[in-house]
Short mmCIF file of C-alpha atoms and ligand atoms in Angstrom, two decimals:
data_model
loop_
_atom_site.label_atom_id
_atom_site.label_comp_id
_atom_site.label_asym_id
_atom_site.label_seq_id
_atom_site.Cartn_x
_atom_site.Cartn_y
_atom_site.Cartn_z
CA UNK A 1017 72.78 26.92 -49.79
CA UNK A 1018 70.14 29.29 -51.52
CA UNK A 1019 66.90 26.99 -51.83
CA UNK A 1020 63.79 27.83 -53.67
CA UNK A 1021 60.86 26.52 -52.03
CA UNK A 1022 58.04 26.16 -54.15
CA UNK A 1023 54.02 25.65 -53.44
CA UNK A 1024 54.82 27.33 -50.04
CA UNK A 1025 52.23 27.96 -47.76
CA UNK A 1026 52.44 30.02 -44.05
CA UNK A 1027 52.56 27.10 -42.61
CA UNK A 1028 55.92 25.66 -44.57
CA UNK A 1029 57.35 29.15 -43.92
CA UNK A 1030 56.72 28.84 -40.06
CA UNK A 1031 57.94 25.27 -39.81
CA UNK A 1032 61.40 25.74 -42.08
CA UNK A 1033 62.27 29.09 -40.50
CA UNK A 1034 61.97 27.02 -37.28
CA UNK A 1035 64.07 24.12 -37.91
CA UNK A 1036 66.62 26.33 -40.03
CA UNK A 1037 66.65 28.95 -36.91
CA UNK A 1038 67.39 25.86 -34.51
CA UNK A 1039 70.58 24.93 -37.43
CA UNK A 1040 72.16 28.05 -37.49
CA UNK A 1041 70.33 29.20 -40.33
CA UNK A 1042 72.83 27.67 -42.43
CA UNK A 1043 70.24 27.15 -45.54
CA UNK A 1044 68.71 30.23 -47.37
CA UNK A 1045 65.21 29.87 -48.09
CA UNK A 1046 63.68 31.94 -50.81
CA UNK A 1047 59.72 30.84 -50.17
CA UNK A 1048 57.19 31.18 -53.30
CA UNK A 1049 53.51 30.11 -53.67
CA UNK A 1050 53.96 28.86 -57.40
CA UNK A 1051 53.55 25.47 -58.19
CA UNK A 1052 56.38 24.17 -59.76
CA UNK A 1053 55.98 23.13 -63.37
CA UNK A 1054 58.00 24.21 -66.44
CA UNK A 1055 56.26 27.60 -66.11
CA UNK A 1056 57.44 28.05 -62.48
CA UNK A 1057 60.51 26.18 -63.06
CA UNK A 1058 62.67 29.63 -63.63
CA UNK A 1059 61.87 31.50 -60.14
CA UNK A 1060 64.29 28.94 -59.21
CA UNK A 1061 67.34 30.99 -60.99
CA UNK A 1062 70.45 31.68 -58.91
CA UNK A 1063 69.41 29.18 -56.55
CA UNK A 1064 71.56 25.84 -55.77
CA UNK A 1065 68.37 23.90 -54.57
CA UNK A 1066 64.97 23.29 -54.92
CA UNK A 1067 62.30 22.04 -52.44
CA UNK A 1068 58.61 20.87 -53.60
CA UNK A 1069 56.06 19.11 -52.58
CA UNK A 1070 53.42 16.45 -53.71
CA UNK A 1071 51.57 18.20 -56.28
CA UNK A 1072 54.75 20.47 -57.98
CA UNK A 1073 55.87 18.83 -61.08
CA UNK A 1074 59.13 17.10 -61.72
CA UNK A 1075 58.97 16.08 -65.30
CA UNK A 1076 61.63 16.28 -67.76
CA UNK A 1077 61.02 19.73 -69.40
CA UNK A 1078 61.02 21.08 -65.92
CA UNK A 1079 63.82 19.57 -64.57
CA UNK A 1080 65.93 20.52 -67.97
CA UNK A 1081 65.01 24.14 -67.33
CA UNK A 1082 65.92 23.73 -62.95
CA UNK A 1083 69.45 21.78 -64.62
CA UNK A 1084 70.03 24.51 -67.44
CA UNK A 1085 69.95 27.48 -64.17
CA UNK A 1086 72.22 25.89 -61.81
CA UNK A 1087 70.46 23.80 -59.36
CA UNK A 1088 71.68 20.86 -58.60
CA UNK A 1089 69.76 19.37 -55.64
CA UNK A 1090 65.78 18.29 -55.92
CA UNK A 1091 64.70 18.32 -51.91
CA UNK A 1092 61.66 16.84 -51.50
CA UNK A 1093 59.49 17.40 -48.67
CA UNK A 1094 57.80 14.45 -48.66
CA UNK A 1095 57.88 10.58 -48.46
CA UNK A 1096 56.48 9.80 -52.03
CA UNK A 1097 58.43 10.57 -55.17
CA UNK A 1098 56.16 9.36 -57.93
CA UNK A 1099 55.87 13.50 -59.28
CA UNK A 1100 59.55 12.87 -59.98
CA UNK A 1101 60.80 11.81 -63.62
CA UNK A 1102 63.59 10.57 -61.56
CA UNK A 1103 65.26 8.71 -64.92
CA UNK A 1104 65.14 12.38 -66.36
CA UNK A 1105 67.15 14.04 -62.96
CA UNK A 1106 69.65 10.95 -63.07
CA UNK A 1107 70.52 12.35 -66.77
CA UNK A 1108 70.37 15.84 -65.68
CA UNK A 1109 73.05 15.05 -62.71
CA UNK A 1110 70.07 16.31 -60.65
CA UNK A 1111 70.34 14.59 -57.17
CA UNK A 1112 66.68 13.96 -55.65
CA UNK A 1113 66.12 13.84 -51.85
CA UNK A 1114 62.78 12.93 -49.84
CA UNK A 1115 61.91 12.16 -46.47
CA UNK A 1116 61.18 8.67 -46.17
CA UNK A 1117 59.72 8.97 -42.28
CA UNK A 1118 58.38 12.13 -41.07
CA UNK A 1119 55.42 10.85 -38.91
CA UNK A 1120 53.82 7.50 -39.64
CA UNK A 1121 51.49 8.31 -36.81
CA UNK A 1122 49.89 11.22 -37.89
CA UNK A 1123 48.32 9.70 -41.45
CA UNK A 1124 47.91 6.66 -39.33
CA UNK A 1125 45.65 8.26 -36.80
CA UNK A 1126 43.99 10.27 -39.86
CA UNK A 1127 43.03 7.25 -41.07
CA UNK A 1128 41.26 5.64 -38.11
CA UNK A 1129 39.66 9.06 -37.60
CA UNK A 1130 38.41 8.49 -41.22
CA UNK A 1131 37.07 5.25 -39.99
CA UNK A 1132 35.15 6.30 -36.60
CA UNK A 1133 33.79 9.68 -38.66
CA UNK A 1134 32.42 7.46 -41.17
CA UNK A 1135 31.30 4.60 -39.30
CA UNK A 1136 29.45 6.69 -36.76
CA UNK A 1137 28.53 9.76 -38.99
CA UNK A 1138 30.21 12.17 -36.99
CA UNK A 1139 30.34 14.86 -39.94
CA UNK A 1140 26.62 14.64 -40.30
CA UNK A 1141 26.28 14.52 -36.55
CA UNK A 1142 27.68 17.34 -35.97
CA UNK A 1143 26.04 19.63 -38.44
CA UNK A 1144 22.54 18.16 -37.35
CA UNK A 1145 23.34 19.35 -33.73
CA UNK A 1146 23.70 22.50 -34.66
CA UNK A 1147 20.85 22.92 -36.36
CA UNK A 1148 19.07 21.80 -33.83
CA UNK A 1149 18.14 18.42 -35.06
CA UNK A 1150 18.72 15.38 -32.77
CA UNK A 1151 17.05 12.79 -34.33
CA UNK A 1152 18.87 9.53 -34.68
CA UNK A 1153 17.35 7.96 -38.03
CA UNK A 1154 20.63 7.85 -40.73
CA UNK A 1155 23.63 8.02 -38.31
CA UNK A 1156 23.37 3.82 -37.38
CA UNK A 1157 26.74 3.01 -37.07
CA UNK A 1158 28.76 -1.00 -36.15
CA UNK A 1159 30.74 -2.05 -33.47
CA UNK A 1160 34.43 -1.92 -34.69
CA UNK A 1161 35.36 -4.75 -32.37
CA UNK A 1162 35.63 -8.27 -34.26
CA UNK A 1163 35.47 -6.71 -37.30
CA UNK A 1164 38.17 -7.48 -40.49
CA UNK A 1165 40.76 -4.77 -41.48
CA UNK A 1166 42.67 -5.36 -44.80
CA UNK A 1167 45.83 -3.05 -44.51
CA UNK A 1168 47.62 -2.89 -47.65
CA UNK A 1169 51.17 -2.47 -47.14
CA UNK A 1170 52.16 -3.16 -44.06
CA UNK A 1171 55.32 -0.10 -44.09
CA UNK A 1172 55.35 2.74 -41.41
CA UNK A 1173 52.34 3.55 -41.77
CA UNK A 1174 50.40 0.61 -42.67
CA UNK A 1175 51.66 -0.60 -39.49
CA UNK A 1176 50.90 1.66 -37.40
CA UNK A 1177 47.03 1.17 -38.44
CA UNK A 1178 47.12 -2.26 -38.18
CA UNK A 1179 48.38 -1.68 -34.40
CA UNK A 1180 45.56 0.98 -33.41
CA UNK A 1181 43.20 -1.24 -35.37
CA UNK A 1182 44.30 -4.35 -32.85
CA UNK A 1183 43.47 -2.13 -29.88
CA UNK A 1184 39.66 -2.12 -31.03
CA UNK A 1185 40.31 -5.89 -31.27
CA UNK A 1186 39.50 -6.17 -35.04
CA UNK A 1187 41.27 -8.69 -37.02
CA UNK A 1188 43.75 -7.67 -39.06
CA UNK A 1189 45.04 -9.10 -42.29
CA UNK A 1190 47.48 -7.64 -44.59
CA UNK A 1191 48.79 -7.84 -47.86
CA UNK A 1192 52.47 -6.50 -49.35
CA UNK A 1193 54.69 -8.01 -52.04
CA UNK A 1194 57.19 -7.30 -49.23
CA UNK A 1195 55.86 -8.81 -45.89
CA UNK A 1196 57.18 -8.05 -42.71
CA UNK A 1197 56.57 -11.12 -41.01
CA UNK A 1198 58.02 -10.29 -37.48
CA UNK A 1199 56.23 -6.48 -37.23
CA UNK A 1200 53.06 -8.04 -38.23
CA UNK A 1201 52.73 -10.57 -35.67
CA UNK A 1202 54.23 -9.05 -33.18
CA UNK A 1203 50.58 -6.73 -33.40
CA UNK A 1204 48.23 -10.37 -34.00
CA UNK A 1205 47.77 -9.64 -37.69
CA UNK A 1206 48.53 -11.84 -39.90
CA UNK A 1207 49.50 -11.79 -43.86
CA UNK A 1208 46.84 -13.24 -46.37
CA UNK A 1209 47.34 -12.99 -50.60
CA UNK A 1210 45.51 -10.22 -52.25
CA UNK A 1211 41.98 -12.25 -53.20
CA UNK A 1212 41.43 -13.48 -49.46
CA UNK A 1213 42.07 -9.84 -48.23
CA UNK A 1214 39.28 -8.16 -51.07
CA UNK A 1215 37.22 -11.31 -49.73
CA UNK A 1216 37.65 -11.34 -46.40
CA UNK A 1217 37.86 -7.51 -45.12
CA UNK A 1218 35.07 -5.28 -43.85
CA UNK A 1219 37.19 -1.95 -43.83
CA UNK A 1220 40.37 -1.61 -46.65
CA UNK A 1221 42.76 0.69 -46.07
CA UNK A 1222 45.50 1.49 -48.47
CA UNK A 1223 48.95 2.25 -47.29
CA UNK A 1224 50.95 1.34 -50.63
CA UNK A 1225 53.50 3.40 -52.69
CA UNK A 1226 51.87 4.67 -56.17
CA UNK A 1227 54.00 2.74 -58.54
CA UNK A 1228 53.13 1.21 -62.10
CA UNK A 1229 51.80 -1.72 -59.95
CA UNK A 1230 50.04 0.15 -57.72
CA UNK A 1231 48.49 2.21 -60.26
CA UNK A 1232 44.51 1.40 -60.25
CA UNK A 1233 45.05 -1.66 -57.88
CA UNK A 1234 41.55 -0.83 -56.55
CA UNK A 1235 39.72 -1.40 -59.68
CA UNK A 1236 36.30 -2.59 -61.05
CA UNK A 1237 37.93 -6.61 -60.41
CA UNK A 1238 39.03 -6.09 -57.51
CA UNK A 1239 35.81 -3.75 -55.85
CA UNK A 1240 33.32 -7.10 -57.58
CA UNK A 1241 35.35 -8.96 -55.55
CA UNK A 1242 34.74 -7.27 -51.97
CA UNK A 1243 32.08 -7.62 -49.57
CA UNK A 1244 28.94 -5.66 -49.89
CA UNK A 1245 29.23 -2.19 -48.34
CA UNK A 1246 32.65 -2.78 -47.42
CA UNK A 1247 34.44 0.18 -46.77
CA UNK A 1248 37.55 1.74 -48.29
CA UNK A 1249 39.72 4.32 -46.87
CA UNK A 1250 42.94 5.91 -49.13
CA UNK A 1251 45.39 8.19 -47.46
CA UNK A 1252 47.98 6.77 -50.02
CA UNK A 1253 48.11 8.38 -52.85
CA UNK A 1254 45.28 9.30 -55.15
CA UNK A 1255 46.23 6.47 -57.95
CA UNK A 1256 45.67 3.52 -56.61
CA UNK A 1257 42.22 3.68 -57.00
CA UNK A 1258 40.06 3.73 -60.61
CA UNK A 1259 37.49 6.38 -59.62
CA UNK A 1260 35.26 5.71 -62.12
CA UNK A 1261 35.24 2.25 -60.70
CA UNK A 1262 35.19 3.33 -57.21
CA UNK A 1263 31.84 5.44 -58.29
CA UNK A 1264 30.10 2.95 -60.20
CA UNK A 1265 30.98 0.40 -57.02
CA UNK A 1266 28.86 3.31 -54.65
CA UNK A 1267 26.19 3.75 -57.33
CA UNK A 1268 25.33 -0.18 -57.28
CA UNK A 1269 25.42 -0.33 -53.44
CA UNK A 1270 28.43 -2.73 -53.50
CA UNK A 1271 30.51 -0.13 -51.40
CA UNK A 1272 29.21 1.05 -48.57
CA UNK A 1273 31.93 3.92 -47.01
CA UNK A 1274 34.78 6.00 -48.86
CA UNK A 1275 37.21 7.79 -46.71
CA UNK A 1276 39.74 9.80 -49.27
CA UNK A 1277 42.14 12.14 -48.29
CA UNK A 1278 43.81 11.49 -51.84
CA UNK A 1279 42.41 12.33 -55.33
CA UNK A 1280 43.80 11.12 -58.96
CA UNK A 1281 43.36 14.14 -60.19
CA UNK A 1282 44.12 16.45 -56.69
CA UNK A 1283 46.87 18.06 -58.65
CA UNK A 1284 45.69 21.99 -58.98
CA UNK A 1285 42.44 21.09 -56.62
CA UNK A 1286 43.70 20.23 -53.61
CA UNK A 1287 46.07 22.69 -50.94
CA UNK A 1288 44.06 25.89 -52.71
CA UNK A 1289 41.14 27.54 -51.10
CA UNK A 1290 38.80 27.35 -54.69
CA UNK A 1291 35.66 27.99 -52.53
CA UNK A 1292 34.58 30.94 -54.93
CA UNK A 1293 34.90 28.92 -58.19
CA UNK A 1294 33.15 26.02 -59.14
CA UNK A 1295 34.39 22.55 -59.19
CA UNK A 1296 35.52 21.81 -62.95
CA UNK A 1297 36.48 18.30 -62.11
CA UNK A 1298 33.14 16.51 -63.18
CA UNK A 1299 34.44 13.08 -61.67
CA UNK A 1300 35.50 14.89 -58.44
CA UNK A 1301 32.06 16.79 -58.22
CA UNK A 1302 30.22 13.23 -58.81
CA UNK A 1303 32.29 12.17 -55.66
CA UNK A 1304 31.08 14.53 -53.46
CA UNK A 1305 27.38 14.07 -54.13
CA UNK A 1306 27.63 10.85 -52.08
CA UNK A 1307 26.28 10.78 -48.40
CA UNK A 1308 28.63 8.01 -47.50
CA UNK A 1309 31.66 9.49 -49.17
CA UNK A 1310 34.32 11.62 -46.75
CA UNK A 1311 37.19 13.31 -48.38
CA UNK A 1312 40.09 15.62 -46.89
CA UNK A 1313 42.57 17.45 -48.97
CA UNK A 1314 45.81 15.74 -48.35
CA UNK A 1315 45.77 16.64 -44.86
CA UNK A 1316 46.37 13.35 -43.19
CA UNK A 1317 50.36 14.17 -42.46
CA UNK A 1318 49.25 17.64 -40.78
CA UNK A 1319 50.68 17.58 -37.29
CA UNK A 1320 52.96 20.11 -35.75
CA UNK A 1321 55.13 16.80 -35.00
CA UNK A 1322 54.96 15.82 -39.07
CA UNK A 1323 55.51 19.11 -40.42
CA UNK A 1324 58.75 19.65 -37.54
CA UNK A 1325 60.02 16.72 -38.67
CA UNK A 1326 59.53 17.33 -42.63
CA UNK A 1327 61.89 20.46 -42.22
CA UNK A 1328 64.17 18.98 -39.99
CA UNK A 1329 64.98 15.85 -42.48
CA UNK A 1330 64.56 18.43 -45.72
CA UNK A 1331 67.64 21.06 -43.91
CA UNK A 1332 69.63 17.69 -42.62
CA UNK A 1333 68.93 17.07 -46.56
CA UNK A 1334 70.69 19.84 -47.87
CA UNK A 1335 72.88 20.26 -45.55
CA UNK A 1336 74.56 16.60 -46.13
CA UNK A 1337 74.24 17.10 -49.85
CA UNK A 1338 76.32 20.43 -49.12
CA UNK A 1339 79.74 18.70 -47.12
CA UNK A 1340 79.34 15.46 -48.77
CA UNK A 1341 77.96 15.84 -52.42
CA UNK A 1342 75.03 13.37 -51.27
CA UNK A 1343 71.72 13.82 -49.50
CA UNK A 1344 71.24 12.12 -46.28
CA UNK A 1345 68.18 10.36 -47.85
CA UNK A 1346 68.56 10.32 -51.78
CA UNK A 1347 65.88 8.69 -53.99
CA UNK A 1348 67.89 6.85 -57.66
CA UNK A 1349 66.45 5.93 -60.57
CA UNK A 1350 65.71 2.67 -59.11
CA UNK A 1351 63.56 4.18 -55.71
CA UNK A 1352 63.76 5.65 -52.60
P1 NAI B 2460 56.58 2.50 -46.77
O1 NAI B 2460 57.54 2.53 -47.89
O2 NAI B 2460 57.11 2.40 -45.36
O3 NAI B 2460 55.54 1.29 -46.96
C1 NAI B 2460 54.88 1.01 -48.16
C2 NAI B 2460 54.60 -0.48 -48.19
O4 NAI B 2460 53.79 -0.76 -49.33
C3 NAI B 2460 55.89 -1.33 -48.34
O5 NAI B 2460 55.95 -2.30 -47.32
C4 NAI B 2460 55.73 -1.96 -49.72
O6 NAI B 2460 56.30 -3.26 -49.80
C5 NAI B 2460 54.20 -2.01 -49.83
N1 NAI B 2460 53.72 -2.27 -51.19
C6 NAI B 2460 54.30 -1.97 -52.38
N2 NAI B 2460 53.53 -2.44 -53.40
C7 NAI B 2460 52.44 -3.03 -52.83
C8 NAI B 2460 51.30 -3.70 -53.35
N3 NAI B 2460 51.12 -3.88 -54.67
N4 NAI B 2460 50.39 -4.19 -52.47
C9 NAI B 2460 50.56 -4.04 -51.15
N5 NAI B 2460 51.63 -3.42 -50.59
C10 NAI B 2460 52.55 -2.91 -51.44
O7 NAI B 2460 55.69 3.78 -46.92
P2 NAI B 2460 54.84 4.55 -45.81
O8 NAI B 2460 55.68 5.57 -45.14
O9 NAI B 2460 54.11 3.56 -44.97
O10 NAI B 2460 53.80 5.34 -46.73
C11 NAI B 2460 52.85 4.67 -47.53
C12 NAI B 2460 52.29 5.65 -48.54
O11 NAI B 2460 51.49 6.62 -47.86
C13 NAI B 2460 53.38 6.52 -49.23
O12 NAI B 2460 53.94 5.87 -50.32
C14 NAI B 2460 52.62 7.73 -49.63
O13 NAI B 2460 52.14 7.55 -50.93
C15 NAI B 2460 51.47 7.80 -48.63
N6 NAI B 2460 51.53 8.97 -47.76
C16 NAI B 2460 50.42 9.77 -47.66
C17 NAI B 2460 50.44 10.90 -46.86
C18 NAI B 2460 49.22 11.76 -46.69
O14 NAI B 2460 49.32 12.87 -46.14
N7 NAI B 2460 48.05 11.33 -47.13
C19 NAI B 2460 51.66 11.29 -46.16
C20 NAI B 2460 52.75 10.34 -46.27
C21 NAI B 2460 52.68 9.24 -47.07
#
């Protein structure tokens, strides 16, 4: 099948030629740097397929122009879907794919390194080392152990922190609309409702879906209601956090660590190198004045073993929806 890939970068390219090269190289990739958005939307012409990722657009206009050229297949190479007007591909006759598992570990084990860099200042650490500056004054971190981690969602991921968080014998509580009682205590956490977890928790770390329910959980309520200088780590997506809140909670002192490798507004910021331009994004720039504030770009699912596994699922993908009209992992109107 011939499938445009947009917001391609080398590293897609090397990771899908291998996976393809390893099936035959039954799919035909035609690789482009564009975003995709209804300006993009007609390099996909005289292709079957598209694959994008988390910041291309899927609205409706796009998707109308993708429909009105032929393609009939939306492969996304990635877990989340909430770029996708997926009520608007349903009408199209647009089928929409993801990959709902790719490597739970790696934004797991991003997070916890968000947690040890900020806790014990390794960024500033290591920049004061090499200027030649080893005093200690500022970089006074806490002992993780018998500390309180609020995971919310306990899913793959979730999980997964909650279990490396065990090992440095924190308590773990959780909160998710849809508990998994068993996994949860199998690890010694245990499930508590959404009030006793801002209450109770001296790291939050966010491993939710961004759905209208999710959208702004972590708000101005909900950051009043935390300890002071809790800290708060998202590697979920960018929208579950108010940012403006978030900022006014580190300008009063009430938060006292943000690790972000997700941005409301990353769209267009993050995945470009913009280090010769300045930063338009006022809210954004505000962010990073903040000596306790870490961000990444979206890297936390950056592993050889994630991106191996993105391709594999995203051919396996297309090449189900080729024999048997249906992706192997299809996302409805109704979710993944
Ligand atoms: P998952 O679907 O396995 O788990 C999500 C969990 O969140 C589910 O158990 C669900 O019931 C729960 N949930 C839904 N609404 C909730 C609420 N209001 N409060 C608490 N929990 C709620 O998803 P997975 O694989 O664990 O991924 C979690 C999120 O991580 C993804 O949706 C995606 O947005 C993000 N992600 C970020 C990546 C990165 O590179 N930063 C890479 C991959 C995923």
């Amino acid at each position: 099948m011939k499938v445009a890939v947009f917001s391609t970068h080398p590293f897609d390219r090397r990771f899908f030629d291998a996976a393809n090269a390893a099936s035959g190289d039954a799919q035909s990739f035609t690789y482009l740097e564009a975003r995709l958005d209804m300006q993009s939307a007609p390099l996909a012409a005289g292709h079957q397929a598209i694959c994008a990722f988390v910041n291309d657009r899927l609205d409706r206009p796009t998707l109308e122009i993708l429909a009105g050229q032929g393609v009939r297949l939306l492969a996304l190479r990635s877990a989340g879907f909430n770029h996708v007007d997926l009520q608007a591909a349903a009408e199209l006759g647009l089928a929409v794919a993801r990959v709902p598992a790719y490597s739970p570990d790696a934004i797991a084990e991003h997070t916890v390194a968000m947690i040890l860099t900020l806790n014990r200042k390794i960024h500033k650490a290591y920049n004061r080392v090499r200027e030649g500056n080893f005093a200690l004054d500022g970089l006074l971190g806490f002992d993780l152990r018998g500390r309180t981690v609020g995971v919310v969602g306990t899913g793959k991921i979730g999980l997964n922190v909650a279990r490396i968080m065990r090992g440095f014998d924190c308590t773990v509580i959780a909160h998710d609309p849809y508990p998994d009682e068993a996994g949860l205590s199998a690890i010694g956490g245990a499930y508590v409702d959404w009030p006793d977890l801002l209450d109770r928790s001296d790291i939050i770390s966010l491993h939710c879906p961004l759905t209208p329910g999710t959208r702004h959980l972590i708000d101005a309520a909900a950051i009043a209601r935390m300890k002071p200088d809790v800290m708060l780590i998202n590697t979920s997506r960018g929208g579950v956090v108010d940012t403006r809140a978030l900022i006014d909670g580190l300008k009063n002192g009430r938060i006292g660590y943000v690790g972000l490798d997700v941005y409301e507004e990353e769209e267009g910021l993050f995945f470009s190198d913009l280090s010769d331009q300045p930063i338009r994004d006022d809210v954004f720039a505000r962010l990073l004045t903040f000596p306790n504030v870490l961000i990444t770009g979206h890297q936390a699912f950056f592993t050889r073993e994630a991106l191996t596994g993105i391709a594999e699922t995203t051919i396996a993908n297309i090449a189900a929806f080729e024999t048997d009209g249906a992706p192997l992992y299809p996302v409805t109107a109704q979710g993944g």
